[in-house]
Amino acid sequence: MMSMKTTYQWLEPKPYKKFTMQLGIKGRNMIVWNLVADVVVSEHTPEEVAADFRLPLEAVQEALDYYYANKDWIDAEVDEEGRQLGLK
């Protein structure tokens, strides 16, 4: 199976974040879930999230695209982290 390598303008690896395989937002100490949770969980619009985080809308859209392309394992990772923190 060939995997397509997507090039992101706003996302980058965050190897120092030991508990996640997610990409993070360039220039920010945050991973994709930190950004998309407000859209996915709190039902804010991407425009609202972009304004809240002072990021371009394109950065939020790209994070959402990445999230939806990797939803299964990101959700599993977030659930596991929640369990480890005693939130579930």
Backbone as numpy.savetxt, mean C-alpha at the origin, in Angstrom:
# Nx Ny Nz CAx CAy CAz Cx Cy Cz
5.50 -19.90 -15.73 4.66 -18.71 -15.73 5.54 -17.46 -15.73
5.28 -16.59 -16.65 6.07 -15.36 -16.74 5.40 -14.26 -15.93
6.15 -13.60 -15.11 5.56 -12.49 -14.36 5.94 -11.19 -15.05
4.98 -10.31 -15.13 5.25 -9.02 -15.75 5.84 -8.09 -14.71
6.92 -7.47 -15.06 7.56 -6.52 -14.15 6.94 -5.16 -14.39
6.27 -4.65 -13.39 5.66 -3.34 -13.51 6.61 -2.30 -12.96
6.74 -1.22 -13.66 7.58 -0.13 -13.19 6.68 0.92 -12.55
7.00 1.29 -11.34 6.18 2.26 -10.62 6.92 3.58 -10.51
6.17 4.64 -10.63 6.75 5.97 -10.48 6.81 6.39 -9.02
5.83 5.97 -8.24 5.68 6.46 -6.86 5.99 5.41 -5.80
6.24 4.17 -6.22 6.44 3.09 -5.26 7.86 2.56 -5.34
8.36 2.09 -4.20 9.71 1.53 -4.15 9.79 0.50 -3.03
10.75 -0.43 -3.13 10.94 -1.39 -2.03 11.37 -0.68 -0.76
10.96 -1.23 0.37 11.37 -0.71 1.68 12.00 -1.86 2.46
13.23 -2.22 2.09 13.84 -3.43 2.69 14.04 -3.33 4.20
14.09 -2.13 4.75 14.28 -1.99 6.20 12.99 -2.30 6.96
11.87 -2.38 6.26 10.61 -2.76 6.92 10.56 -4.29 6.97
10.92 -4.84 8.10 11.15 -6.28 8.22 9.86 -7.11 8.15
8.73 -6.53 8.43 7.51 -7.32 8.57 6.61 -7.27 7.34
7.12 -6.71 6.24 6.28 -6.59 5.05 7.08 -6.80 3.79
6.41 -7.35 2.80 7.00 -7.46 1.46 6.45 -6.36 0.55
5.52 -5.56 1.09 4.89 -4.53 0.27 5.88 -3.46 -0.16
5.59 -2.89 -1.30 6.31 -1.70 -1.70 5.85 -0.54 -0.83
6.67 0.50 -0.79 6.32 1.69 -0.03 6.25 2.90 -0.94
5.84 4.01 -0.36 5.71 5.26 -1.10 7.08 5.94 -1.13
7.54 6.30 -2.31 8.85 6.95 -2.44 8.90 8.22 -1.59
9.99 8.36 -0.86 10.19 9.56 -0.06 9.39 9.60 1.22
8.66 8.54 1.51 7.85 8.48 2.73 8.16 7.19 3.48
8.04 7.26 4.79 8.23 6.08 5.62 6.88 5.38 5.78
6.32 4.93 4.66 5.02 4.27 4.71 4.92 3.25 3.60
4.14 2.20 3.87 3.92 1.17 2.86 2.58 1.41 2.18
2.35 0.67 1.12 1.14 0.85 0.32 -0.12 0.76 1.18
-0.17 -0.23 2.09 -1.39 -0.39 2.90 -1.70 0.87 3.71
-0.68 1.57 4.20 -0.91 2.80 4.97 -1.70 3.80 4.15
-1.50 3.78 2.85 -2.15 4.74 1.96 -3.52 4.23 1.52
-3.60 2.96 1.14 -4.86 2.47 0.56 -5.91 2.11 1.60
-5.51 1.92 2.85 -6.47 1.53 3.88 -7.62 2.53 3.98
-7.32 3.82 3.84 -8.38 4.83 3.93 -9.40 4.70 2.81
-8.96 4.20 1.66 -9.89 3.99 0.54 -10.62 2.66 0.72
-9.85 1.61 1.02 -10.39 0.25 1.08 -11.28 0.06 2.31
-10.83 0.55 3.45 -11.54 0.32 4.71 -12.49 1.47 5.04
-11.99 2.69 4.96 -12.77 3.85 5.40 -13.59 4.50 4.29
-13.46 3.97 3.07 -14.24 4.44 1.93 -14.05 5.93 1.62
-12.85 6.43 1.88 -12.52 7.77 1.43 -12.22 7.70 -0.07
-12.32 8.82 -0.75 -11.97 8.83 -2.17 -10.47 8.94 -2.31
-9.92 8.47 -3.43 -8.48 8.66 -3.66 -8.08 10.13 -3.58
-8.97 11.02 -4.02 -8.68 12.46 -3.95 -8.52 12.92 -2.51
-9.40 12.44 -1.63 -9.31 12.81 -0.20 -8.00 12.30 0.41
-7.67 11.07 0.07 -6.45 10.47 0.63 -5.22 11.23 0.12
-5.21 11.56 -1.16 -4.09 12.32 -1.72 -3.92 13.64 -0.97
-5.03 14.32 -0.73 -4.97 15.60 -0.01 -4.50 15.39 1.43
-5.04 14.37 2.10 -4.67 14.10 3.50 -3.18 13.84 3.65
-2.61 13.09 2.70 -1.20 12.72 2.80 -0.29 13.66 2.02
-0.89 14.70 1.43 -0.13 15.66 0.60 0.67 14.95 -0.48
0.00 14.06 -1.19 0.60 13.31 -2.28 -0.18 13.59 -3.56
0.46 13.45 -4.70 -0.29 13.58 -5.95 -1.31 12.44 -6.08
-2.42 12.72 -6.71 -3.45 11.70 -6.93 -2.86 10.48 -7.63
-1.91 10.71 -8.53 -1.29 9.60 -9.26 -0.62 8.62 -8.30
-0.04 9.12 -7.22 0.62 8.23 -6.25 -0.41 7.33 -5.57
-1.56 7.89 -5.24 -2.62 7.11 -4.59 -3.18 6.08 -5.58
-3.40 6.50 -6.82 -3.91 5.58 -7.84 -2.94 4.42 -8.06
-1.66 4.73 -8.10 -0.65 3.70 -8.31 -0.63 2.73 -7.13
-0.73 3.25 -5.92 -0.78 2.40 -4.73 -2.01 1.50 -4.77
-3.14 2.05 -5.20 -4.37 1.25 -5.31 -4.22 0.17 -6.37
-3.64 0.50 -7.51 -3.41 -0.48 -8.57 -2.54 -1.63 -8.03
-1.47 -1.25 -7.33 -0.57 -2.25 -6.75 -1.31 -3.11 -5.74
-2.11 -2.47 -4.89 -2.87 -3.21 -3.87 -3.80 -4.22 -4.54
-4.60 -3.76 -5.49 -5.57 -4.66 -6.11 -4.89 -5.78 -6.90
-3.72 -5.52 -7.46 -2.98 -6.55 -8.18 -2.41 -7.60 -7.23
-2.24 -7.23 -5.96 -1.59 -8.11 -4.96 -2.47 -8.31 -3.73
-3.77 -8.10 -3.90 -4.70 -8.03 -2.78 -4.63 -9.24 -1.84
-4.57 -10.44 -2.41 -4.65 -11.64 -1.57 -3.53 -11.69 -0.55
-2.29 -11.52 -1.02 -1.20 -11.64 -0.04 -1.06 -10.40 0.83
-1.41 -9.23 0.31 -1.35 -8.02 1.16 -2.38 -8.12 2.28
-3.61 -8.54 1.94 -4.63 -8.71 2.98 -4.19 -9.73 4.02
-3.59 -10.83 3.56 -3.11 -11.86 4.49 -2.02 -11.30 5.40
-1.13 -10.52 4.82 -0.04 -9.91 5.59 -0.59 -8.93 6.63
-1.55 -8.10 6.22 -2.16 -7.13 7.14 -2.90 -7.85 8.27
-3.62 -8.92 7.92 -4.34 -9.70 8.95 -3.36 -10.32 9.94
-2.26 -10.86 9.43 -1.26 -11.49 10.30 -0.62 -10.46 11.21
-0.30 -9.30 10.67 0.29 -8.24 11.49 -0.69 -7.81 12.58
-1.97 -7.72 12.22 -2.99 -7.38 13.20 -3.07 -8.40 14.32
-2.98 -9.69 13.96 -3.00 -10.72 14.98 -1.79 -10.60 15.90
-0.62 -10.35 15.32 0.59 -10.24 16.13 0.52 -9.04 17.07
-0.19 -8.00 16.65 -0.32 -6.81 17.49 -1.51 -6.92 18.44
-2.23 -8.03 18.34 -3.37 -8.23 19.22 -4.60 -7.44 18.83
-4.71 -7.08 17.55 -5.84 -6.27 17.10 -6.99 -7.11 16.58
-6.78 -8.40 16.39 -7.83 -9.25 15.81 -8.40 -10.16 16.87
